[in-house]
Amino acid sequence: MGRIGEWVKKAQDLARGHSKQADQLLDRAERIAKEKTGHKYDEQIGKGADAVQRRYGGGQGAGGEQRRPDQSAQDQAPRPGPTPRPGPTPRPGQEPRGPQS
């Protein structure tokens, strides 16, 4: 096993032994990543965080259901799309154009 493989195994063992702290760290990293990317990749970041938690057995609440303590309703709500840009401003004396039919 290479050096990186050894580090990954050691990190997994530590996370399994301290899953609550690992969950908190992962939730914080997920939140920061979402903020830094302007929430453009929230779904992919969330899936990645879930995969990491499954790998070390974290994110389990009472009864074995997945638990995401720092995920607020804001993270789960759909985000509005970009605001459309306004059309050109008509020149004085020029009729504004409507949609073409």
mmCIF file of N, CA, C and O in Angstrom:
data_model
loop_
_atom_site.group_PDB
_atom_site.id
_atom_site.type_symbol
_atom_site.label_atom_id
_atom_site.label_comp_id
_atom_site.label_asym_id
_atom_site.label_seq_id
_atom_site.Cartn_x
_atom_site.Cartn_y
_atom_site.Cartn_z
ATOM 1 N N MET A 1 0.859 -1.178 0.000
ATOM 2 C CA MET A 1 0.000 0.000 0.000
ATOM 3 C C MET A 1 0.898 1.231 0.000
ATOM 4 O O MET A 1 1.872 1.305 0.724
ATOM 5 N N GLY A 2 0.542 2.194 -0.849
ATOM 6 C CA GLY A 2 1.323 3.421 -0.941
ATOM 7 C C GLY A 2 1.102 4.323 0.260
ATOM 8 O O GLY A 2 0.250 4.078 1.118
ATOM 9 N N ARG A 3 1.886 5.358 0.309
ATOM 10 C CA ARG A 3 1.818 6.291 1.433
ATOM 11 C C ARG A 3 0.443 6.946 1.543
ATOM 12 O O ARG A 3 -0.120 7.073 2.622
ATOM 13 N N ILE A 4 -0.129 7.353 0.400
ATOM 14 C CA ILE A 4 -1.452 7.989 0.425
ATOM 15 C C ILE A 4 -2.501 6.995 0.907
ATOM 16 O O ILE A 4 -3.384 7.331 1.684
ATOM 17 N N GLY A 5 -2.402 5.751 0.433
ATOM 18 C CA GLY A 5 -3.324 4.711 0.882
ATOM 19 C C GLY A 5 -3.259 4.503 2.390
ATOM 20 O O GLY A 5 -4.288 4.287 3.042
ATOM 21 N N GLU A 6 -2.062 4.568 2.936
ATOM 22 C CA GLU A 6 -1.898 4.436 4.391
ATOM 23 C C GLU A 6 -2.561 5.603 5.118
ATOM 24 O O GLU A 6 -3.199 5.422 6.154
ATOM 25 N N TRP A 7 -2.410 6.807 4.574
ATOM 26 C CA TRP A 7 -3.031 7.987 5.193
ATOM 27 C C TRP A 7 -4.545 7.884 5.151
ATOM 28 O O TRP A 7 -5.229 8.226 6.122
ATOM 29 N N VAL A 8 -5.075 7.410 4.014
ATOM 30 C CA VAL A 8 -6.525 7.271 3.886
ATOM 31 C C VAL A 8 -7.041 6.265 4.908
ATOM 32 O O VAL A 8 -8.046 6.492 5.582
ATOM 33 N N LYS A 9 -6.343 5.122 5.045
ATOM 34 C CA LYS A 9 -6.766 4.104 6.005
ATOM 35 C C LYS A 9 -6.717 4.654 7.424
ATOM 36 O O LYS A 9 -7.637 4.435 8.217
ATOM 37 N N LYS A 10 -5.670 5.389 7.742
ATOM 38 C CA LYS A 10 -5.552 5.976 9.081
ATOM 39 C C LYS A 10 -6.679 6.982 9.328
ATOM 40 O O LYS A 10 -7.277 7.005 10.406
ATOM 41 N N ALA A 11 -6.996 7.800 8.326
ATOM 42 C CA ALA A 11 -8.083 8.780 8.464
ATOM 43 C C ALA A 11 -9.422 8.060 8.659
ATOM 44 O O ALA A 11 -10.248 8.481 9.483
ATOM 45 N N GLN A 12 -9.645 6.980 7.918
ATOM 46 C CA GLN A 12 -10.891 6.217 8.077
ATOM 47 C C GLN A 12 -10.993 5.630 9.484
ATOM 48 O O GLN A 12 -12.054 5.675 10.107
ATOM 49 N N ASP A 13 -9.894 5.074 9.975
ATOM 50 C CA ASP A 13 -9.906 4.501 11.323
ATOM 51 C C ASP A 13 -10.195 5.562 12.377
ATOM 52 O O ASP A 13 -10.972 5.340 13.309
ATOM 53 N N LEU A 14 -9.584 6.727 12.219
ATOM 54 C CA LEU A 14 -9.837 7.823 13.162
ATOM 55 C C LEU A 14 -11.290 8.281 13.087
ATOM 56 O O LEU A 14 -11.924 8.537 14.105
ATOM 57 N N ALA A 15 -11.810 8.398 11.867
ATOM 58 C CA ALA A 15 -13.202 8.835 11.698
ATOM 59 C C ALA A 15 -14.167 7.827 12.297
ATOM 60 O O ALA A 15 -15.164 8.200 12.928
ATOM 61 N N ARG A 16 -13.889 6.542 12.114
ATOM 62 C CA ARG A 16 -14.766 5.518 12.696
ATOM 63 C C ARG A 16 -14.750 5.583 14.218
ATOM 64 O O ARG A 16 -15.771 5.391 14.864
ATOM 65 N N GLY A 17 -13.597 5.866 14.797
ATOM 66 C CA GLY A 17 -13.476 5.939 16.250
ATOM 67 C C GLY A 17 -14.055 7.215 16.836
ATOM 68 O O GLY A 17 -14.329 7.278 18.031
ATOM 69 N N HIS A 18 -14.194 8.233 16.031
ATOM 70 C CA HIS A 18 -14.681 9.540 16.495
ATOM 71 C C HIS A 18 -15.696 10.077 15.491
ATOM 72 O O HIS A 18 -15.557 11.187 14.975
ATOM 73 N N SER A 19 -16.746 9.290 15.235
ATOM 74 C CA SER A 19 -17.669 9.649 14.155
ATOM 75 C C SER A 19 -18.420 10.956 14.406
ATOM 76 O O SER A 19 -18.717 11.682 13.464
ATOM 77 N N LYS A 20 -18.717 11.266 15.662
ATOM 78 C CA LYS A 20 -19.437 12.515 15.932
ATOM 79 C C LYS A 20 -18.591 13.722 15.527
ATOM 80 O O LYS A 20 -19.076 14.635 14.856
ATOM 81 N N GLN A 21 -17.311 13.704 15.906
ATOM 82 C CA GLN A 21 -16.432 14.812 15.540
ATOM 83 C C GLN A 21 -16.197 14.844 14.032
ATOM 84 O O GLN A 21 -16.138 15.914 13.422
ATOM 85 N N ALA A 22 -16.075 13.660 13.418
ATOM 86 C CA ALA A 22 -15.873 13.603 11.973
ATOM 87 C C ALA A 22 -17.102 14.162 11.244
ATOM 88 O O ALA A 22 -16.967 14.864 10.243
ATOM 89 N N ASP A 23 -18.304 13.837 11.747
ATOM 90 C CA ASP A 23 -19.532 14.374 11.157
ATOM 91 C C ASP A 23 -19.547 15.897 11.224
ATOM 92 O O ASP A 23 -19.895 16.573 10.257
ATOM 93 N N GLN A 24 -19.163 16.444 12.374
ATOM 94 C CA GLN A 24 -19.155 17.900 12.537
ATOM 95 C C GLN A 24 -18.163 18.546 11.576
ATOM 96 O O GLN A 24 -18.465 19.559 10.941
ATOM 97 N N LEU A 25 -16.986 17.943 11.447
ATOM 98 C CA LEU A 25 -15.964 18.476 10.548
ATOM 99 C C LEU A 25 -16.433 18.399 9.094
ATOM 100 O O LEU A 25 -16.295 19.355 8.333
ATOM 101 N N LEU A 26 -17.022 17.279 8.720
ATOM 102 C CA LEU A 26 -17.503 17.104 7.358
ATOM 103 C C LEU A 26 -18.641 18.078 7.048
ATOM 104 O O LEU A 26 -18.690 18.668 5.967
ATOM 105 N N ASP A 27 -19.547 18.272 7.990
ATOM 106 C CA ASP A 27 -20.647 19.225 7.786
ATOM 107 C C ASP A 27 -20.113 20.639 7.598
ATOM 108 O O ASP A 27 -20.595 21.391 6.748
ATOM 109 N N ARG A 28 -19.100 20.990 8.381
ATOM 110 C CA ARG A 28 -18.511 22.324 8.256
ATOM 111 C C ARG A 28 -17.819 22.476 6.898
ATOM 112 O O ARG A 28 -17.985 23.499 6.212
ATOM 113 N N ALA A 29 -17.064 21.444 6.494
ATOM 114 C CA ALA A 29 -16.381 21.492 5.196
ATOM 115 C C ALA A 29 -17.395 21.576 4.063
ATOM 116 O O ALA A 29 -17.192 22.318 3.090
ATOM 117 N N GLU A 30 -18.500 20.841 4.191
ATOM 118 C CA GLU A 30 -19.552 20.870 3.171
ATOM 119 C C GLU A 30 -20.157 22.264 3.072
ATOM 120 O O GLU A 30 -20.340 22.803 1.976
ATOM 121 N N ARG A 31 -20.453 22.875 4.191
ATOM 122 C CA ARG A 31 -21.047 24.215 4.207
ATOM 123 C C ARG A 31 -20.094 25.238 3.574
ATOM 124 O O ARG A 31 -20.506 26.075 2.766
ATOM 125 N N ILE A 32 -18.805 25.147 3.923
ATOM 126 C CA ILE A 32 -17.816 26.086 3.369
ATOM 127 C C ILE A 32 -17.681 25.889 1.862
ATOM 128 O O ILE A 32 -17.633 26.862 1.105
ATOM 129 N N ALA A 33 -17.635 24.633 1.418
ATOM 130 C CA ALA A 33 -17.515 24.360 -0.018
ATOM 131 C C ALA A 33 -18.709 24.918 -0.781
ATOM 132 O O ALA A 33 -18.555 25.496 -1.865
ATOM 133 N N LYS A 34 -19.898 24.762 -0.214
ATOM 134 C CA LYS A 34 -21.097 25.291 -0.872
ATOM 135 C C LYS A 34 -21.045 26.814 -0.958
ATOM 136 O O LYS A 34 -21.396 27.398 -1.989
ATOM 137 N N GLU A 35 -20.590 27.461 0.111
ATOM 138 C CA GLU A 35 -20.500 28.923 0.102
ATOM 139 C C GLU A 35 -19.454 29.393 -0.903
ATOM 140 O O GLU A 35 -19.687 30.339 -1.651
ATOM 141 N N LYS A 36 -18.291 28.716 -0.936
ATOM 142 C CA LYS A 36 -17.198 29.127 -1.821
ATOM 143 C C LYS A 36 -17.550 28.951 -3.291
ATOM 144 O O LYS A 36 -17.026 29.667 -4.145
ATOM 145 N N THR A 37 -18.424 28.003 -3.607
ATOM 146 C CA THR A 37 -18.825 27.783 -4.997
ATOM 147 C C THR A 37 -20.099 28.538 -5.349
ATOM 148 O O THR A 37 -20.671 28.321 -6.417
ATOM 149 N N GLY A 38 -20.566 29.397 -4.446
ATOM 150 C CA GLY A 38 -21.773 30.174 -4.708
ATOM 151 C C GLY A 38 -23.006 29.299 -4.830
ATOM 152 O O GLY A 38 -23.942 29.643 -5.523
ATOM 153 N N HIS A 39 -22.993 28.175 -4.158
ATOM 154 C CA HIS A 39 -24.116 27.213 -4.141
ATOM 155 C C HIS A 39 -24.420 26.646 -5.525
ATOM 156 O O HIS A 39 -25.488 26.110 -5.751
ATOM 157 N N LYS A 40 -23.472 26.767 -6.435
ATOM 158 C CA LYS A 40 -23.669 26.267 -7.797
ATOM 159 C C LYS A 40 -23.606 24.733 -7.845
ATOM 160 O O LYS A 40 -24.247 24.114 -8.683
ATOM 161 N N TYR A 41 -22.835 24.134 -6.942
ATOM 162 C CA TYR A 41 -22.622 22.684 -6.960
ATOM 163 C C TYR A 41 -23.116 22.015 -5.683
ATOM 164 O O TYR A 41 -22.588 20.999 -5.260
ATOM 165 N N ASP A 42 -24.158 22.577 -5.060
ATOM 166 C CA ASP A 42 -24.658 22.055 -3.789
ATOM 167 C C ASP A 42 -25.004 20.566 -3.857
ATOM 168 O O ASP A 42 -24.666 19.806 -2.951
ATOM 169 N N GLU A 43 -25.669 20.160 -4.915
ATOM 170 C CA GLU A 43 -26.097 18.761 -5.019
ATOM 171 C C GLU A 43 -24.886 17.822 -5.081
ATOM 172 O O GLU A 43 -24.840 16.810 -4.372
ATOM 173 N N GLN A 44 -23.886 18.170 -5.888
ATOM 174 C CA GLN A 44 -22.705 17.326 -6.009
ATOM 175 C C GLN A 44 -21.913 17.297 -4.709
ATOM 176 O O GLN A 44 -21.422 16.242 -4.298
ATOM 177 N N ILE A 45 -21.782 18.442 -4.049
ATOM 178 C CA ILE A 45 -21.053 18.506 -2.785
ATOM 179 C C ILE A 45 -21.767 17.673 -1.728
ATOM 180 O O ILE A 45 -21.142 16.922 -0.979
ATOM 181 N N GLY A 46 -23.093 17.784 -1.676
ATOM 182 C CA GLY A 46 -23.876 16.992 -0.718
ATOM 183 C C GLY A 46 -23.731 15.502 -0.954
ATOM 184 O O GLY A 46 -23.571 14.719 -0.006
ATOM 185 N N LYS A 47 -23.765 15.087 -2.223
ATOM 186 C CA LYS A 47 -23.595 13.661 -2.544
ATOM 187 C C LYS A 47 -22.206 13.180 -2.134
ATOM 188 O O LYS A 47 -22.044 12.075 -1.623
ATOM 189 N N GLY A 48 -21.210 14.003 -2.363
ATOM 190 C CA GLY A 48 -19.847 13.633 -1.971
ATOM 191 C C GLY A 48 -19.710 13.498 -0.461
ATOM 192 O O GLY A 48 -19.096 12.548 0.034
ATOM 193 N N ALA A 49 -20.298 14.431 0.274
ATOM 194 C CA ALA A 49 -20.244 14.375 1.734
ATOM 195 C C ALA A 49 -20.974 13.132 2.252
ATOM 196 O O ALA A 49 -20.500 12.460 3.170
ATOM 197 N N ASP A 50 -22.113 12.808 1.644
ATOM 198 C CA ASP A 50 -22.852 11.604 2.040
ATOM 199 C C ASP A 50 -22.024 10.350 1.782
ATOM 200 O O ASP A 50 -22.008 9.422 2.596
ATOM 201 N N ALA A 51 -21.319 10.316 0.644
ATOM 202 C CA ALA A 51 -20.486 9.151 0.322
ATOM 203 C C ALA A 51 -19.358 8.994 1.336
ATOM 204 O O ALA A 51 -19.049 7.871 1.756
ATOM 205 N N VAL A 52 -18.761 10.110 1.737
ATOM 206 C CA VAL A 52 -17.694 10.046 2.743
ATOM 207 C C VAL A 52 -18.253 9.517 4.063
ATOM 208 O O VAL A 52 -17.653 8.646 4.697
ATOM 209 N N GLN A 53 -19.422 10.025 4.474
ATOM 210 C CA GLN A 53 -20.019 9.560 5.726
ATOM 211 C C GLN A 53 -20.345 8.074 5.674
ATOM 212 O O GLN A 53 -20.137 7.365 6.646
ATOM 213 N N ARG A 54 -20.847 7.594 4.549
ATOM 214 C CA ARG A 54 -21.140 6.162 4.429
ATOM 215 C C ARG A 54 -19.864 5.339 4.545
ATOM 216 O O ARG A 54 -19.865 4.255 5.104
ATOM 217 N N ARG A 55 -18.774 5.863 4.031
ATOM 218 C CA ARG A 55 -17.508 5.124 4.033
ATOM 219 C C ARG A 55 -16.998 4.872 5.442
ATOM 220 O O ARG A 55 -16.451 3.815 5.723
ATOM 221 N N TYR A 56 -17.166 5.827 6.347
ATOM 222 C CA TYR A 56 -16.696 5.605 7.712
ATOM 223 C C TYR A 56 -17.825 5.313 8.690
ATOM 224 O O TYR A 56 -17.591 5.139 9.889
ATOM 225 N N GLY A 57 -19.049 5.227 8.197
ATOM 226 C CA GLY A 57 -20.170 4.878 9.075
ATOM 227 C C GLY A 57 -20.709 6.055 9.859
ATOM 228 O O GLY A 57 -21.419 5.875 10.838
ATOM 229 N N GLY A 58 -20.415 7.265 9.443
ATOM 230 C CA GLY A 58 -20.907 8.451 10.143
ATOM 231 C C GLY A 58 -22.278 8.855 9.657
ATOM 232 O O GLY A 58 -22.870 8.230 8.787
ATOM 233 N N GLY A 59 -22.792 9.916 10.263
ATOM 234 C CA GLY A 59 -24.076 10.457 9.867
ATOM 235 C C GLY A 59 -25.257 9.632 10.320
ATOM 236 O O GLY A 59 -26.362 9.828 9.856
ATOM 237 N N GLN A 60 -25.051 8.722 11.252
ATOM 238 C CA GLN A 60 -26.134 7.866 11.716
ATOM 239 C C GLN A 60 -26.739 8.446 12.989
ATOM 240 O O GLN A 60 -26.052 8.683 13.961
ATOM 241 N N GLY A 61 -28.032 8.692 12.960
ATOM 242 C CA GLY A 61 -28.750 9.149 14.144
ATOM 243 C C GLY A 61 -29.325 7.949 14.874
ATOM 244 O O GLY A 61 -29.001 6.805 14.582
ATOM 245 N N ALA A 62 -30.208 8.180 15.822
ATOM 246 C CA ALA A 62 -30.858 7.098 16.544
ATOM 247 C C ALA A 62 -31.708 6.291 15.574
ATOM 248 O O ALA A 62 -32.389 6.840 14.727
ATOM 249 N N GLY A 63 -31.647 4.987 15.658
ATOM 250 C CA GLY A 63 -32.431 4.131 14.778
ATOM 251 C C GLY A 63 -31.768 3.890 13.436
ATOM 252 O O GLY A 63 -32.315 3.224 12.585
ATOM 253 N N GLY A 64 -30.561 4.432 13.215
ATOM 254 C CA GLY A 64 -29.815 4.162 12.000
ATOM 255 C C GLY A 64 -30.152 5.051 10.813
ATOM 256 O O GLY A 64 -29.611 4.864 9.746
ATOM 257 N N GLU A 65 -31.060 6.033 10.973
ATOM 258 C CA GLU A 65 -31.384 6.890 9.829
ATOM 259 C C GLU A 65 -30.258 7.896 9.626
ATOM 260 O O GLU A 65 -29.525 8.220 10.547
ATOM 261 N N GLN A 66 -30.138 8.353 8.388
ATOM 262 C CA GLN A 66 -29.105 9.335 8.085
ATOM 263 C C GLN A 66 -29.405 10.629 8.815
ATOM 264 O O GLN A 66 -30.532 11.077 8.847
ATOM 265 N N ARG A 67 -28.388 11.236 9.374
ATOM 266 C CA ARG A 67 -28.546 12.464 10.149
ATOM 267 C C ARG A 67 -27.596 13.500 9.587
ATOM 268 O O ARG A 67 -26.432 13.248 9.391
ATOM 269 N N ARG A 68 -28.125 14.684 9.305
ATOM 270 C CA ARG A 68 -27.321 15.807 8.857
ATOM 271 C C ARG A 68 -27.646 16.986 9.756
ATOM 272 O O ARG A 68 -28.491 17.794 9.433
ATOM 273 N N PRO A 69 -27.010 17.097 10.939
ATOM 274 C CA PRO A 69 -27.409 18.097 11.927
ATOM 275 C C PRO A 69 -27.253 19.543 11.473
ATOM 276 O O PRO A 69 -28.048 20.383 11.842
ATOM 277 N N ASP A 70 -26.267 19.874 10.660
ATOM 278 C CA ASP A 70 -26.047 21.258 10.283
ATOM 279 C C ASP A 70 -26.753 21.638 8.993
ATOM 280 O O ASP A 70 -26.627 22.746 8.521
ATOM 281 N N GLN A 71 -27.504 20.712 8.418
ATOM 282 C CA GLN A 71 -28.188 21.020 7.174
ATOM 283 C C GLN A 71 -29.504 21.704 7.492
ATOM 284 O O GLN A 71 -30.427 21.114 7.998
ATOM 285 N N SER A 72 -29.563 22.965 7.202
ATOM 286 C CA SER A 72 -30.745 23.749 7.527
ATOM 287 C C SER A 72 -31.777 23.658 6.409
ATOM 288 O O SER A 72 -31.507 23.161 5.329
ATOM 289 N N ALA A 73 -32.954 24.174 6.673
ATOM 290 C CA ALA A 73 -34.005 24.205 5.651
ATOM 291 C C ALA A 73 -33.541 25.048 4.466
ATOM 292 O O ALA A 73 -33.926 24.799 3.333
ATOM 293 N N GLN A 74 -32.671 26.020 4.724
ATOM 294 C CA GLN A 74 -32.167 26.860 3.643
ATOM 295 C C GLN A 74 -31.351 26.019 2.662
ATOM 296 O O GLN A 74 -31.435 26.214 1.461
ATOM 297 N N ASP A 75 -30.548 25.060 3.151
ATOM 298 C CA ASP A 75 -29.757 24.209 2.277
ATOM 299 C C ASP A 75 -30.649 23.316 1.431
ATOM 300 O O ASP A 75 -30.294 22.928 0.337
ATOM 301 N N GLN A 76 -31.822 22.950 1.942
ATOM 302 C CA GLN A 76 -32.693 22.024 1.252
ATOM 303 C C GLN A 76 -33.661 22.733 0.303
ATOM 304 O O GLN A 76 -34.203 22.105 -0.591
ATOM 305 N N ALA A 77 -33.888 24.020 0.493
ATOM 306 C CA ALA A 77 -34.839 24.760 -0.334
ATOM 307 C C ALA A 77 -34.240 24.990 -1.717
ATOM 308 O O ALA A 77 -33.049 25.222 -1.858
ATOM 309 N N PRO A 78 -35.066 24.929 -2.764
ATOM 310 C CA PRO A 78 -34.542 25.220 -4.101
ATOM 311 C C PRO A 78 -34.116 26.675 -4.197
ATOM 312 O O PRO A 78 -34.707 27.558 -3.599
ATOM 313 N N ARG A 79 -33.074 26.896 -4.946
ATOM 314 C CA ARG A 79 -32.553 28.248 -5.108
ATOM 315 C C ARG A 79 -33.103 28.843 -6.404
ATOM 316 O O ARG A 79 -33.218 28.155 -7.407
ATOM 317 N N PRO A 80 -33.402 30.147 -6.389
ATOM 318 C CA PRO A 80 -33.889 30.773 -7.618
ATOM 319 C C PRO A 80 -32.774 30.845 -8.652
ATOM 320 O O PRO A 80 -31.598 30.890 -8.302
ATOM 321 N N GLY A 81 -33.147 30.865 -9.913
ATOM 322 C CA GLY A 81 -32.173 30.971 -10.995
ATOM 323 C C GLY A 81 -31.643 32.388 -11.095
ATOM 324 O O GLY A 81 -32.040 33.283 -10.335
ATOM 325 N N PRO A 82 -30.756 32.629 -12.043
ATOM 326 C CA PRO A 82 -30.209 33.981 -12.194
ATOM 327 C C PRO A 82 -31.289 34.955 -12.644
ATOM 328 O O PRO A 82 -32.243 34.594 -13.315
ATOM 329 N N THR A 83 -31.128 36.212 -12.250
ATOM 330 C CA THR A 83 -32.070 37.258 -12.626
ATOM 331 C C THR A 83 -31.838 37.616 -14.089
ATOM 332 O O THR A 83 -30.701 37.850 -14.495
ATOM 333 N N PRO A 84 -32.907 37.644 -14.894
ATOM 334 C CA PRO A 84 -32.718 37.988 -16.309
ATOM 335 C C PRO A 84 -32.267 39.436 -16.469
ATOM 336 O O PRO A 84 -32.641 40.308 -15.689
ATOM 337 N N ARG A 85 -31.458 39.675 -17.489
ATOM 338 C CA ARG A 85 -30.994 41.037 -17.753
ATOM 339 C C ARG A 85 -32.095 41.825 -18.451
ATOM 340 O O ARG A 85 -32.836 41.277 -19.252
ATOM 341 N N PRO A 86 -32.194 43.120 -18.159
ATOM 342 C CA PRO A 86 -33.210 43.932 -18.834
ATOM 343 C C PRO A 86 -32.851 44.117 -20.303
ATOM 344 O O PRO A 86 -31.689 44.060 -20.679
ATOM 345 N N GLY A 87 -33.862 44.335 -21.118
ATOM 346 C CA GLY A 87 -33.659 44.569 -22.548
ATOM 347 C C GLY A 87 -33.090 45.951 -22.780
ATOM 348 O O GLY A 87 -32.901 46.743 -21.850
ATOM 349 N N PRO A 88 -32.832 46.270 -24.036
ATOM 350 C CA PRO A 88 -32.278 47.600 -24.343
ATOM 351 C C PRO A 88 -33.286 48.699 -24.041
ATOM 352 O O PRO A 88 -34.489 48.515 -24.173
ATOM 353 N N THR A 89 -32.790 49.835 -23.621
ATOM 354 C CA THR A 89 -33.633 50.987 -23.323
ATOM 355 C C THR A 89 -33.922 51.716 -24.627
ATOM 356 O O THR A 89 -33.001 52.009 -25.394
ATOM 357 N N PRO A 90 -35.209 51.997 -24.925
ATOM 358 C CA PRO A 90 -35.518 52.697 -26.182
ATOM 359 C C PRO A 90 -34.976 54.125 -26.154
ATOM 360 O O PRO A 90 -34.929 54.774 -25.118
ATOM 361 N N ARG A 91 -34.572 54.591 -27.320
ATOM 362 C CA ARG A 91 -34.085 55.960 -27.443
ATOM 363 C C ARG A 91 -35.281 56.910 -27.406
ATOM 364 O O ARG A 91 -36.405 56.521 -27.721
ATOM 365 N N PRO A 92 -35.068 58.171 -27.055
ATOM 366 C CA PRO A 92 -36.181 59.129 -27.066
ATOM 367 C C PRO A 92 -36.815 59.197 -28.452
ATOM 368 O O PRO A 92 -36.133 59.233 -29.455
ATOM 369 N N GLY A 93 -38.123 59.109 -28.492
ATOM 370 C CA GLY A 93 -38.866 59.176 -29.732
ATOM 371 C C GLY A 93 -39.003 57.821 -30.407
ATOM 372 O O GLY A 93 -39.647 57.700 -31.438
ATOM 373 N N GLN A 94 -38.413 56.773 -29.854
ATOM 374 C CA GLN A 94 -38.471 55.453 -30.454
ATOM 375 C C GLN A 94 -39.522 54.626 -29.702
ATOM 376 O O GLN A 94 -39.586 54.659 -28.473
ATOM 377 N N GLU A 95 -40.345 53.893 -30.424
ATOM 378 C CA GLU A 95 -41.369 53.049 -29.819
ATOM 379 C C GLU A 95 -40.694 51.815 -29.211
ATOM 380 O O GLU A 95 -39.838 51.199 -29.844
ATOM 381 N N PRO A 96 -41.100 51.463 -27.981
ATOM 382 C CA PRO A 96 -40.549 50.222 -27.421
ATOM 383 C C PRO A 96 -41.091 49.034 -28.187
ATOM 384 O O PRO A 96 -42.240 49.022 -28.623
ATOM 385 N N ARG A 97 -40.240 48.030 -28.401
ATOM 386 C CA ARG A 97 -40.663 46.827 -29.139
ATOM 387 C C ARG A 97 -41.160 45.787 -28.148
ATOM 388 O O ARG A 97 -40.551 45.525 -27.150
ATOM 389 N N GLY A 98 -42.271 45.198 -28.483
ATOM 390 C CA GLY A 98 -42.813 44.107 -27.682
ATOM 391 C C GLY A 98 -42.367 42.780 -28.260
ATOM 392 O O GLY A 98 -41.654 42.736 -29.263
ATOM 393 N N PRO A 99 -42.820 41.695 -27.680
ATOM 394 C CA PRO A 99 -42.444 40.383 -28.218
ATOM 395 C C PRO A 99 -43.029 40.210 -29.614
ATOM 396 O O PRO A 99 -44.144 40.622 -29.894
ATOM 397 N N GLN A 100 -42.257 39.630 -30.491
ATOM 398 C CA GLN A 100 -42.698 39.377 -31.861
ATOM 399 C C GLN A 100 -43.620 38.171 -31.876
ATOM 400 O O GLN A 100 -43.335 37.173 -31.267
ATOM 401 N N SER A 101 -44.759 38.257 -32.583
ATOM 402 C CA SER A 101 -45.675 37.122 -32.665
ATOM 403 C C SER A 101 -45.590 36.497 -34.018
ATOM 404 O O SER A 101 -45.419 37.067 -34.996
#
